[in-house]
Amino acid sequence: MVSVLLIGMGKFGRTLGEKLLDMGDEVMIVDKDEDAINALASKYTNALITNCMNEDNLASMDIPSFDVCVVAIGDDFQSSLEITSILKDLGAKRVVSRATTEIQRKFLMRVGADEVIYPDMDIAEKLAVRMNSAHVLNYIELDDDNSIFEIDLPLKWENKTLLEINPRGKYGMNILTVKRGSQVISKLDGNFIFESGDQIVVFGNADQIFAFTNKNDKKKK
């Protein structure tokens, strides 16, 4: 579970917010549009109607207490740019900002954004997944149930064979490939030995795989 400050409740913000709620995250939503906040407030931990271009307004939200701050504003780049900068000045741990062009992305990175994403529903879902597990590197949703994940190798798998781990039987996932540095290994038999630093591409039920990665995150802390 992560705590998220979500600024801007347009289509992208709503999609991301709903996905984060589905994952059990604590989400505070903020927008200067009273109607937008009133329509959504009952679903969220906290909801606030305010202009985030005012530094005092942002400072009152205890920005360092959030794991991630998302600037999801899409129709006013100047506001997005200034809010991103203010969030970093106020000590935000991580700022993810929305852009619609490559030029906007470059400017947002220059003022301190840790990550810049482009607005579509698919990216919103991927972002929600990655924010919930530091070890999910990539994510492709194939249908309502199945997905492909690229994840860091769990510590407990290091120096063990594929047969010993039995990922299909124990965890309900199939290993498609292993990335070892610049090498991609696709032919895997039961005697294949995993090494520290490996990244694995797995296929299976999205909920099961996400639960597996989240559990291993907690064990590593």
Tab-separated table of C-alpha atoms in Angstrom:
chain	number	residue	atom	x	y	z
A	1	MET	CA	0.000	0.000	0.000
A	2	VAL	CA	1.224	3.487	-0.838
A	3	SER	CA	-0.004	6.954	0.102
A	4	VAL	CA	-0.657	9.135	-2.934
A	5	LEU	CA	-1.431	12.819	-3.426
A	6	LEU	CA	-3.312	13.053	-6.723
A	7	ILE	CA	-3.616	16.557	-8.179
A	8	GLY	CA	-6.014	17.002	-11.101
A	9	MET	CA	-9.162	14.917	-11.441
A	10	GLY	CA	-9.739	14.877	-15.172
A	11	LYS	CA	-10.143	11.616	-17.091
A	12	PHE	CA	-6.585	10.474	-16.450
A	13	GLY	CA	-6.689	11.411	-12.766
A	14	ARG	CA	-9.980	9.597	-12.253
A	15	THR	CA	-8.695	6.454	-13.971
A	16	LEU	CA	-5.495	6.395	-11.940
A	17	GLY	CA	-7.336	7.172	-8.713
A	18	GLU	CA	-9.822	4.334	-9.199
A	19	LYS	CA	-7.051	1.831	-9.909
A	20	LEU	CA	-5.118	2.910	-6.817
A	21	LEU	CA	-8.239	2.565	-4.684
A	22	ASP	CA	-8.778	-0.938	-6.055
A	23	MET	CA	-5.305	-1.799	-4.774
A	24	GLY	CA	-6.082	-0.536	-1.296
A	25	ASP	CA	-3.946	2.592	-1.421
A	26	GLU	CA	-4.525	5.769	0.577
A	27	VAL	CA	-5.311	8.504	-1.923
A	28	MET	CA	-5.891	12.202	-1.345
A	29	ILE	CA	-7.395	13.987	-4.338
A	30	VAL	CA	-7.066	17.705	-5.057
A	31	ASP	CA	-8.575	19.902	-7.770
A	32	LYS	CA	-9.666	23.533	-8.022
A	33	ASP	CA	-12.917	22.384	-9.655
A	34	GLU	CA	-15.505	22.138	-6.875
A	35	ASP	CA	-17.883	19.986	-8.905
A	36	ALA	CA	-15.169	17.447	-9.741
A	37	ILE	CA	-14.152	17.020	-6.092
A	38	ASN	CA	-17.700	16.900	-4.741
A	39	ALA	CA	-18.546	14.120	-7.201
A	40	LEU	CA	-15.621	11.963	-6.048
A	41	ALA	CA	-14.916	12.920	-2.421
A	42	SER	CA	-16.862	10.083	-0.799
A	43	LYS	CA	-14.572	7.446	-2.370
A	44	TYR	CA	-11.267	8.831	-1.123
A	45	THR	CA	-9.296	9.134	2.124
A	46	ASN	CA	-9.220	12.915	1.763
A	47	ALA	CA	-10.419	15.380	-0.860
A	48	LEU	CA	-9.616	19.064	-1.149
A	49	ILE	CA	-10.797	21.920	-3.354
A	50	THR	CA	-7.886	24.320	-3.777
A	51	ASN	CA	-5.520	25.993	-6.219
A	52	CYS	CA	-2.230	24.082	-6.033
A	53	MET	CA	-0.271	26.857	-7.738
A	54	ASN	CA	-0.347	28.565	-4.346
A	55	GLU	CA	2.662	27.296	-2.396
A	56	ASP	CA	0.990	27.879	0.970
A	57	ASN	CA	-1.936	25.688	-0.069
A	58	LEU	CA	0.404	22.857	-0.996
A	59	ALA	CA	2.532	23.306	2.115
A	60	SER	CA	-0.545	22.772	4.294
A	61	MET	CA	-0.897	19.209	2.910
A	62	ASP	CA	2.347	17.911	4.516
A	63	ILE	CA	3.850	16.940	1.161
A	64	PRO	CA	6.759	14.834	2.557
A	65	SER	CA	4.248	12.473	4.184
A	66	PHE	CA	3.121	11.085	0.795
A	67	ASP	CA	4.965	8.257	-0.908
A	68	VAL	CA	4.095	9.650	-4.346
A	69	CYS	CA	2.700	12.954	-5.605
A	70	VAL	CA	1.032	12.807	-9.026
A	71	VAL	CA	0.433	15.955	-11.078
A	72	ALA	CA	-2.305	14.751	-13.427
A	73	ILE	CA	-3.277	18.118	-14.903
A	74	GLY	CA	-3.615	17.873	-18.672
A	75	ASP	CA	-5.127	21.118	-19.927
A	76	ASP	CA	-2.809	23.692	-18.323
A	77	PHE	CA	0.878	22.961	-18.774
A	78	GLN	CA	2.004	26.113	-16.946
A	79	SER	CA	0.147	24.956	-13.842
A	80	SER	CA	1.603	21.456	-14.149
A	81	LEU	CA	5.115	22.867	-14.450
A	82	GLU	CA	4.805	25.203	-11.457
A	83	ILE	CA	3.115	22.630	-9.221
A	84	THR	CA	5.802	20.042	-10.026
A	85	SER	CA	8.492	22.512	-9.044
A	86	ILE	CA	6.738	23.543	-5.826
A	87	LEU	CA	6.214	19.919	-4.782
A	88	LYS	CA	9.946	19.231	-5.063
A	89	ASP	CA	10.749	22.414	-3.138
A	90	LEU	CA	8.413	21.247	-0.372
A	91	GLY	CA	10.255	17.937	-0.026
A	92	ALA	CA	8.128	15.535	-2.076
A	93	LYS	CA	9.666	12.044	-2.053
A	94	ARG	CA	8.620	11.285	-5.611
A	95	VAL	CA	6.775	13.390	-8.189
A	96	VAL	CA	5.116	11.866	-11.244
A	97	SER	CA	3.850	14.475	-13.731
A	98	ARG	CA	1.681	14.263	-16.803
A	99	ALA	CA	2.787	15.553	-20.222
A	100	THR	CA	1.204	15.602	-23.654
A	101	THR	CA	4.360	16.237	-25.722
A	102	GLU	CA	8.048	15.365	-25.585
A	103	ILE	CA	8.920	19.044	-25.087
A	104	GLN	CA	6.656	19.191	-22.035
A	105	ARG	CA	8.322	16.059	-20.694
A	106	LYS	CA	11.748	17.674	-20.957
A	107	PHE	CA	10.638	20.803	-19.113
A	108	LEU	CA	8.947	18.809	-16.347
A	109	MET	CA	12.110	16.770	-15.824
A	110	ARG	CA	14.145	19.965	-15.617
A	111	VAL	CA	12.014	21.388	-12.792
A	112	GLY	CA	12.290	18.193	-10.761
A	113	ALA	CA	9.769	15.568	-11.883
A	114	ASP	CA	11.057	12.080	-11.036
A	115	GLU	CA	8.945	10.529	-13.773
A	116	VAL	CA	6.860	11.924	-16.620
A	117	ILE	CA	4.062	9.915	-18.209
A	118	TYR	CA	1.721	10.394	-21.150
A	119	PRO	CA	-2.053	10.375	-20.621
A	120	ASP	CA	-3.953	7.272	-21.580
A	121	MET	CA	-5.806	4.708	-19.531
A	122	ASP	CA	-3.297	1.949	-20.196
A	123	ILE	CA	-0.437	4.011	-18.781
A	124	ALA	CA	-2.555	4.966	-15.762
A	125	GLU	CA	-3.012	1.288	-14.900
A	126	LYS	CA	0.669	0.500	-15.453
A	127	LEU	CA	1.681	3.384	-13.198
A	128	ALA	CA	-0.629	2.185	-10.429
A	129	VAL	CA	0.873	-1.303	-10.615
A	130	ARG	CA	4.487	-0.082	-10.574
A	131	MET	CA	3.885	2.308	-7.675
A	132	ASN	CA	2.700	-0.647	-5.611
A	133	SER	CA	5.790	-2.754	-6.191
A	134	ALA	CA	9.322	-1.482	-6.543
A	135	HIS	CA	10.237	-4.746	-8.277
A	136	VAL	CA	7.757	-4.595	-11.165
A	137	LEU	CA	9.759	-3.224	-14.089
A	138	ASN	CA	7.117	-3.502	-16.801
A	139	TYR	CA	3.553	-4.681	-17.137
A	140	ILE	CA	1.338	-5.621	-20.114
A	141	GLU	CA	-2.326	-6.413	-19.590
A	142	LEU	CA	-3.491	-9.093	-22.042
A	143	ASP	CA	-7.103	-9.414	-20.876
A	144	ASP	CA	-9.161	-9.001	-17.698
A	145	ASP	CA	-7.330	-11.848	-15.957
A	146	ASN	CA	-3.910	-12.397	-17.509
A	147	SER	CA	-0.866	-10.182	-17.813
A	148	ILE	CA	2.845	-10.276	-18.532
A	149	PHE	CA	5.146	-8.823	-15.871
A	150	GLU	CA	8.843	-8.079	-15.992
A	151	ILE	CA	10.095	-8.291	-12.404
A	152	ASP	CA	13.289	-8.436	-10.396
A	153	LEU	CA	14.319	-11.923	-9.335
A	154	PRO	CA	13.167	-12.569	-5.726
A	155	LEU	CA	16.067	-12.996	-3.300
A	156	LYS	CA	14.890	-16.460	-2.280
A	157	TRP	CA	15.158	-17.669	-5.891
A	158	GLU	CA	18.852	-16.867	-6.239
A	159	ASN	CA	21.106	-19.895	-6.921
A	160	LYS	CA	18.122	-22.237	-7.200
A	161	THR	CA	16.983	-24.236	-10.207
A	162	LEU	CA	13.724	-23.786	-12.062
A	163	LEU	CA	12.698	-27.254	-10.882
A	164	GLU	CA	13.310	-26.369	-7.223
A	165	ILE	CA	11.307	-23.161	-7.473
A	166	ASN	CA	8.394	-24.655	-9.457
A	167	PRO	CA	6.833	-21.249	-10.269
A	168	ARG	CA	3.851	-22.696	-12.131
A	169	GLY	CA	2.895	-25.097	-9.355
A	170	LYS	CA	3.660	-22.857	-6.370
A	171	TYR	CA	2.833	-19.387	-7.671
A	172	GLY	CA	0.614	-19.890	-10.725
A	173	MET	CA	3.015	-18.194	-13.129
A	174	ASN	CA	4.926	-19.250	-16.222
A	175	ILE	CA	8.432	-17.899	-16.821
A	176	LEU	CA	8.806	-16.799	-20.435
A	177	THR	CA	12.358	-15.440	-20.477
A	178	VAL	CA	15.196	-14.419	-18.187
A	179	LYS	CA	17.192	-11.223	-18.768
A	180	ARG	CA	20.761	-11.483	-17.523
A	181	GLY	CA	22.547	-8.253	-18.327
A	182	SER	CA	22.383	-7.842	-22.098
A	183	GLN	CA	21.556	-11.534	-22.575
A	184	VAL	CA	17.983	-12.768	-23.034
A	185	ILE	CA	17.552	-16.448	-22.156
A	186	SER	CA	14.403	-18.028	-23.604
A	187	LYS	CA	15.278	-21.738	-23.516
A	188	LEU	CA	14.804	-22.793	-19.918
A	189	ASP	CA	14.802	-26.346	-18.571
A	190	GLY	CA	14.396	-27.675	-15.052
A	191	ASN	CA	18.122	-27.426	-14.363
A	192	PHE	CA	18.358	-23.728	-15.198
A	193	ILE	CA	19.931	-21.871	-12.230
A	194	PHE	CA	18.835	-18.307	-11.412
A	195	GLU	CA	21.508	-15.771	-10.508
A	196	SER	CA	21.554	-12.528	-8.547
A	197	GLY	CA	20.591	-9.597	-10.779
A	198	ASP	CA	18.407	-11.639	-13.106
A	199	GLN	CA	15.169	-10.109	-14.313
A	200	ILE	CA	12.337	-12.461	-15.225
A	201	VAL	CA	9.423	-12.089	-17.618
A	202	VAL	CA	6.417	-14.021	-16.329
A	203	PHE	CA	2.897	-14.726	-17.571
A	204	GLY	CA	-0.171	-15.556	-15.523
A	205	ASN	CA	-3.073	-14.248	-13.485
A	206	ALA	CA	-2.442	-10.550	-12.823
A	207	ASP	CA	-3.806	-10.576	-9.260
A	208	GLN	CA	-1.712	-13.609	-8.301
A	209	ILE	CA	1.503	-12.223	-9.757
A	210	PHE	CA	0.980	-8.798	-8.240
A	211	ALA	CA	0.288	-10.351	-4.824
A	212	PHE	CA	3.496	-12.378	-5.214
A	213	THR	CA	5.651	-9.334	-6.064
A	214	ASN	CA	4.108	-7.272	-3.263
A	215	LYS	CA	4.760	-10.039	-0.725
A	216	ASN	CA	8.393	-10.270	-1.781
A	217	ASP	CA	8.753	-6.469	-1.559
A	218	LYS	CA	7.748	-6.608	2.098
A	219	LYS	CA	10.205	-9.372	2.840
A	220	LYS	CA	13.086	-7.379	1.418
A	221	LYS	CA	12.429	-4.303	3.574
